[in-house]
């Protein structure tokens, strides 16, 4: 029932420029959008992607129109898309305006940090592609997986929940951690863990005391963090980190950024992987 | 070269005639680069194709029209205005401070504009809804413009006493103000989330990608008005090279020249930085190259700087748009990659003549 | 006429000029002389308006302060003691700066003639910074001449205010510049020059103003001002004014075999 309601609202919210016939040339902006398009079987229609779209591997061969928040208007037009599906936050606004003005259908997809959000994404994209039935099927399967993961997470008694600290970067001793309302916290919750830090939103630098107080059991990081990929030894010997239970057991886990935080079709799997690392095997 | 007085024999050919020749070639260069720029782009649409369509009475395909008229042409217009503004502002600053290394940053514009932009990016969400919708996507540009003006005004007041502006005081106070702005920016950067940090970084590297006719209509008149005052400042800046006392003796109103120069630079650079972010090196390299080629006379230096600055920026923009197409390289990177080695080469070649 | 009335100049807590009166007439060369630190350069700077002063300076019967900058530049030109240059201008570019807005800057006749007057006609396209100190001073003089080329105009005489115009020059060029000053005065212009060397002063000046410790010790014709008493009082060293047998001109030498 909730699924149907979501579907209806999504259809209603789609921009009037939604395509009537199936678009042949697709441009996707945002890693999870690209993944979902592939999962719906429409991968061959892709003619371009953005820098954050890295999965599945074959999309890397597609032309890259740039970082999603700094798109080149002519670059977008140069791949001659019929439809652009973009994650929230794509920009700059002037580039989006030009795309719309050129008569190219533009469908924004809302951001997600939980199960309901992922379902919305899938349905929105499905509607834009005119592929509602496939989308419903995918959504249902993803939903089922996620619910199963959530159930496992709920089954863990609160006192046994592991504390996880997500470290975005370690720049010269300054640790950037994920707080509330982040994809990091979302995935930690899904895996049945607890965000070791609270009291702030977004990704912020932490003081040494806050790190010690956080006392994480596991430190989670992205496998490819661009300019700030610290050596793991560096991190574990950081004076504050060294005091944590995670450092004592060497519990530092790296996962691919898009896989872990993309909130797309593979999220259930990612949450399961993380849960396995937290609680071991079949818990 | 022969010298004769009034016997009708040929006069001395000096740098002025060479400067006029250079000006002619710079105009030709600008026209050529502009046409080239209109014809280049990630989408592969060519100007020749569009023109031949027109000539043969066919209408241009809608996509072509959008690319040419809504993407490339406003970008060209913006590039000309910004490039000219940055180069002329650099020349004006160097004349005012009587130092070939001066740049508009010395009057605090960059510090203030940067702080304005960072504040808009980080704090923009906290603004009351009415203000936010009024400014729309232009919040950052407006904030940067205001920031530049406010910091210049503060510096001007600090450095001006009894109707006389001390450029030395302005320089020193500018350093202090830049440090203060840096600290304030640091606080804002600390408060910024991941997305805002990326936006900040891209703003700092500069781009003409957001050029729309709306922005051109808002910013270009300010830049052009500021540039239009430059010819009136030329003689004054020439005189200042002999020192403020002598400039006064030859009839130059020194304080007025200083105030107008600061005003022109703030207007031109403020508007340029507001719409295109941080683009460096044009203000230093262009005037320097021209001084080496045709001398420091501001009567020829200023218009030639406008022409060369515009051409260089458009060329840099072409590179940034096509090098990693369909993605785009921030233009500040291109100007730095081109400008820094050229600057070093100039310094090494001309060690004898550069004397601070 | 150029008149200074009751000029007082204070720099910091020091009173550099303490109620100074002087006049200079067109058609004459008026020299301002005095020991180091006497205030002679400050007096010239007050006449130019470069230092704040109390009192009045009248230029062609008008208060100097009432002139607009462009009008003032049309009436008097100033040669500073030294000139720094921030950019590599050429000689002709600097002399052209003397051209006032009204005159066409495209017309190089005046600047070239001025350069010829100071003996630098062939140097028009050389870089100023490469010249010797004396040559640079002569370029500045050419610029100054360009500014007030005609010694007399409709609304009165033109004035040259020169700060040590011959101090850096060799004898030949010293004579050349002094002849120039003489010709300008003879043509009806006014010339006021701060002079360092007393013997050169005697050769060129119609009137002398002797400044000592912020006050005027004497003003008038050379024979009246350059008395042994005045010179001794001003320079703190016995000086005797001698006459050259033929022509009766003065020359001044300190007396005594060694410094006292």
mmCIF file of C-alpha atoms in Angstrom, chain C residues 58-214:
data_model
loop_
_atom_site.group_PDB
_atom_site.id
_atom_site.type_symbol
_atom_site.label_atom_id
_atom_site.label_comp_id
_atom_site.label_asym_id
_atom_site.label_seq_id
_atom_site.Cartn_x
_atom_site.Cartn_y
_atom_site.Cartn_z
ATOM 1 C CA UNK C 58 51.436 85.321 -3.692
ATOM 2 C CA UNK C 59 52.126 84.314 -7.266
ATOM 3 C CA UNK C 60 51.443 86.953 -9.911
ATOM 4 C CA UNK C 61 49.385 88.849 -7.334
ATOM 5 C CA UNK C 62 47.153 85.903 -6.502
ATOM 6 C CA UNK C 63 47.344 83.718 -3.440
ATOM 7 C CA UNK C 64 48.944 80.437 -4.467
ATOM 8 C CA UNK C 65 46.247 78.531 -2.636
ATOM 9 C CA UNK C 66 43.592 80.046 -4.873
ATOM 10 C CA UNK C 67 45.017 78.456 -8.028
ATOM 11 C CA UNK C 68 43.516 75.222 -9.351
ATOM 12 C CA UNK C 69 46.202 72.571 -9.894
ATOM 13 C CA UNK C 70 46.128 72.849 -13.676
ATOM 14 C CA UNK C 71 46.258 76.633 -13.578
ATOM 15 C CA UNK C 72 49.145 76.562 -11.135
ATOM 16 C CA UNK C 73 51.039 74.155 -13.382
ATOM 17 C CA UNK C 74 50.606 76.645 -16.203
ATOM 18 C CA UNK C 75 52.236 79.405 -14.196
ATOM 19 C CA UNK C 76 55.137 77.739 -12.441
ATOM 20 C CA UNK C 77 57.259 74.620 -12.839
ATOM 21 C CA UNK C 78 59.307 72.910 -10.123
ATOM 22 C CA UNK C 79 62.610 71.090 -10.416
ATOM 23 C CA UNK C 80 63.078 68.730 -7.452
ATOM 24 C CA UNK C 81 66.458 67.950 -5.997
ATOM 25 C CA UNK C 82 66.246 64.257 -6.875
ATOM 26 C CA UNK C 83 63.777 62.118 -8.722
ATOM 27 C CA UNK C 84 63.110 58.435 -8.360
ATOM 28 C CA UNK C 85 61.388 56.626 -11.189
ATOM 29 C CA UNK C 86 59.216 53.584 -10.696
ATOM 30 C CA UNK C 87 59.057 52.285 -14.256
ATOM 31 C CA UNK C 88 61.446 52.152 -17.209
ATOM 32 C CA UNK C 89 60.336 55.293 -19.015
ATOM 33 C CA UNK C 90 62.489 56.757 -21.767
ATOM 34 C CA UNK C 91 63.861 60.274 -21.661
ATOM 35 C CA UNK C 92 61.380 61.697 -24.149
ATOM 36 C CA UNK C 93 58.451 60.090 -22.312
ATOM 37 C CA UNK C 94 59.467 61.907 -19.153
ATOM 38 C CA UNK C 95 59.968 65.243 -20.836
ATOM 39 C CA UNK C 96 56.557 64.872 -22.460
ATOM 40 C CA UNK C 97 55.036 64.765 -18.977
ATOM 41 C CA UNK C 98 55.779 68.460 -18.802
ATOM 42 C CA UNK C 99 53.281 69.086 -21.552
ATOM 43 C CA UNK C 100 50.111 70.341 -20.082
ATOM 44 C CA UNK C 101 46.733 68.930 -21.009
ATOM 45 C CA UNK C 102 45.981 71.861 -23.247
ATOM 46 C CA UNK C 103 48.988 71.323 -25.456
ATOM 47 C CA UNK C 104 48.819 68.448 -27.848
ATOM 48 C CA UNK C 105 50.798 65.516 -26.540
ATOM 49 C CA UNK C 106 51.328 64.356 -30.081
ATOM 50 C CA UNK C 107 53.465 67.378 -30.801
ATOM 51 C CA UNK C 108 56.991 66.542 -29.851
ATOM 52 C CA UNK C 109 58.558 69.859 -30.887
ATOM 53 C CA UNK C 110 58.657 71.396 -27.443
ATOM 54 C CA UNK C 111 60.064 68.380 -25.643
ATOM 55 C CA UNK C 112 62.761 67.974 -28.267
ATOM 56 C CA UNK C 113 63.703 71.631 -28.101
ATOM 57 C CA UNK C 114 63.844 71.440 -24.347
ATOM 58 C CA UNK C 115 66.149 68.448 -24.565
ATOM 59 C CA UNK C 116 68.365 70.395 -26.949
ATOM 60 C CA UNK C 117 68.482 73.290 -24.464
ATOM 61 C CA UNK C 118 69.953 71.006 -21.822
ATOM 62 C CA UNK C 119 72.312 69.306 -24.251
ATOM 63 C CA UNK C 120 70.549 65.928 -24.376
ATOM 64 C CA UNK C 121 69.066 66.081 -27.851
ATOM 65 C CA UNK C 122 70.392 62.703 -28.933
ATOM 66 C CA UNK C 123 69.205 60.894 -25.817
ATOM 67 C CA UNK C 124 65.487 61.009 -26.385
ATOM 68 C CA UNK C 125 65.003 57.258 -26.600
ATOM 69 C CA UNK C 126 67.383 56.191 -23.872
ATOM 70 C CA UNK C 127 66.095 54.712 -20.650
ATOM 71 C CA UNK C 128 66.064 57.321 -17.897
ATOM 72 C CA UNK C 129 67.225 54.798 -15.319
ATOM 73 C CA UNK C 130 70.404 54.167 -17.284
ATOM 74 C CA UNK C 131 71.528 57.792 -17.211
ATOM 75 C CA UNK C 132 73.964 59.304 -14.741
ATOM 76 C CA UNK C 133 72.665 61.446 -11.894
ATOM 77 C CA UNK C 134 73.638 64.627 -13.670
ATOM 78 C CA UNK C 135 72.012 63.574 -16.908
ATOM 79 C CA UNK C 136 68.841 62.634 -15.061
ATOM 80 C CA UNK C 137 68.763 66.047 -13.439
ATOM 81 C CA UNK C 138 69.040 67.683 -16.863
ATOM 82 C CA UNK C 139 66.202 65.531 -18.198
ATOM 83 C CA UNK C 140 64.047 66.751 -15.336
ATOM 84 C CA UNK C 141 65.053 70.306 -16.192
ATOM 85 C CA UNK C 142 63.957 69.720 -19.779
ATOM 86 C CA UNK C 143 60.617 68.524 -18.467
ATOM 87 C CA UNK C 144 60.339 71.630 -16.326
ATOM 88 C CA UNK C 145 61.167 73.882 -19.278
ATOM 89 C CA UNK C 146 58.561 72.149 -21.419
ATOM 90 C CA UNK C 147 55.961 72.929 -18.818
ATOM 91 C CA UNK C 148 56.516 76.695 -18.830
ATOM 92 C CA UNK C 149 58.246 77.077 -22.152
ATOM 93 C CA UNK C 150 57.298 80.683 -22.797
ATOM 94 C CA UNK C 151 58.646 82.930 -20.033
ATOM 95 C CA UNK C 152 55.877 85.469 -20.375
ATOM 96 C CA UNK C 153 52.185 84.886 -21.092
ATOM 97 C CA UNK C 154 49.050 87.005 -21.233
ATOM 98 C CA UNK C 155 48.334 86.810 -17.543
ATOM 99 C CA UNK C 156 51.827 87.363 -16.286
ATOM 100 C CA UNK C 157 55.326 85.952 -16.162
ATOM 101 C CA UNK C 158 56.100 82.277 -15.752
ATOM 102 C CA UNK C 159 58.238 80.982 -12.917
ATOM 103 C CA UNK C 160 60.951 78.390 -12.598
ATOM 104 C CA UNK C 161 61.427 77.084 -9.056
ATOM 105 C CA UNK C 162 64.629 75.067 -8.981
ATOM 106 C CA UNK C 163 66.039 73.040 -6.083
ATOM 107 C CA UNK C 164 69.830 72.857 -6.475
ATOM 108 C CA UNK C 165 69.761 72.769 -10.279
ATOM 109 C CA UNK C 166 73.527 72.534 -10.763
ATOM 110 C CA UNK C 167 74.675 70.518 -7.764
ATOM 111 C CA UNK C 168 75.210 67.226 -9.638
ATOM 112 C CA UNK C 169 76.662 68.628 -12.821
ATOM 113 C CA UNK C 170 80.160 68.984 -14.230
ATOM 114 C CA UNK C 171 81.461 72.472 -14.874
ATOM 115 C CA UNK C 172 80.524 72.568 -18.535
ATOM 116 C CA UNK C 173 76.941 71.597 -17.834
ATOM 117 C CA UNK C 174 76.770 73.860 -14.827
ATOM 118 C CA UNK C 175 77.547 76.762 -17.101
ATOM 119 C CA UNK C 176 75.058 75.546 -19.677
ATOM 120 C CA UNK C 177 72.252 75.353 -17.133
ATOM 121 C CA UNK C 178 73.091 78.727 -15.638
ATOM 122 C CA UNK C 179 73.072 80.312 -19.093
ATOM 123 C CA UNK C 180 69.641 78.783 -19.535
ATOM 124 C CA UNK C 181 68.453 80.333 -16.277
ATOM 125 C CA UNK C 182 69.858 83.682 -17.341
ATOM 126 C CA UNK C 183 68.143 83.574 -20.722
ATOM 127 C CA UNK C 184 64.826 82.678 -19.128
ATOM 128 C CA UNK C 185 65.055 85.602 -16.765
ATOM 129 C CA UNK C 186 66.230 87.982 -19.483
ATOM 130 C CA UNK C 187 63.173 86.999 -21.530
ATOM 131 C CA UNK C 188 60.938 88.141 -18.701
ATOM 132 C CA UNK C 189 60.431 84.952 -16.697
ATOM 133 C CA UNK C 190 61.093 84.605 -12.993
ATOM 134 C CA UNK C 191 63.734 82.189 -11.742
ATOM 135 C CA UNK C 192 64.106 81.182 -8.105
ATOM 136 C CA UNK C 193 66.824 78.680 -7.335
ATOM 137 C CA UNK C 194 68.081 77.145 -4.135
ATOM 138 C CA UNK C 195 71.829 77.199 -4.600
ATOM 139 C CA UNK C 196 74.526 75.379 -2.743
ATOM 140 C CA UNK C 197 77.708 76.739 -4.213
ATOM 141 C CA UNK C 198 78.321 80.374 -3.337
ATOM 142 C CA UNK C 199 80.623 81.135 -6.237
ATOM 143 C CA UNK C 200 78.149 79.856 -8.767
ATOM 144 C CA UNK C 201 75.482 81.855 -6.999
ATOM 145 C CA UNK C 202 77.509 84.960 -7.428
ATOM 146 C CA UNK C 203 77.805 84.290 -11.161
ATOM 147 C CA UNK C 204 74.117 83.870 -11.760
ATOM 148 C CA UNK C 205 72.051 85.679 -9.148
ATOM 149 C CA UNK C 206 70.574 89.150 -9.445
ATOM 150 C CA UNK C 207 69.235 88.890 -5.922
ATOM 151 C CA UNK C 208 70.213 86.650 -3.044
ATOM 152 C CA UNK C 209 68.192 85.529 -0.031
ATOM 153 C CA UNK C 210 70.425 84.279 2.768
ATOM 154 C CA UNK C 211 68.611 81.930 5.151
ATOM 155 C CA UNK C 212 70.006 81.008 8.497
ATOM 156 C CA UNK C 213 68.268 78.998 11.229
ATOM 157 C CA UNK C 214 64.785 79.566 9.861
#
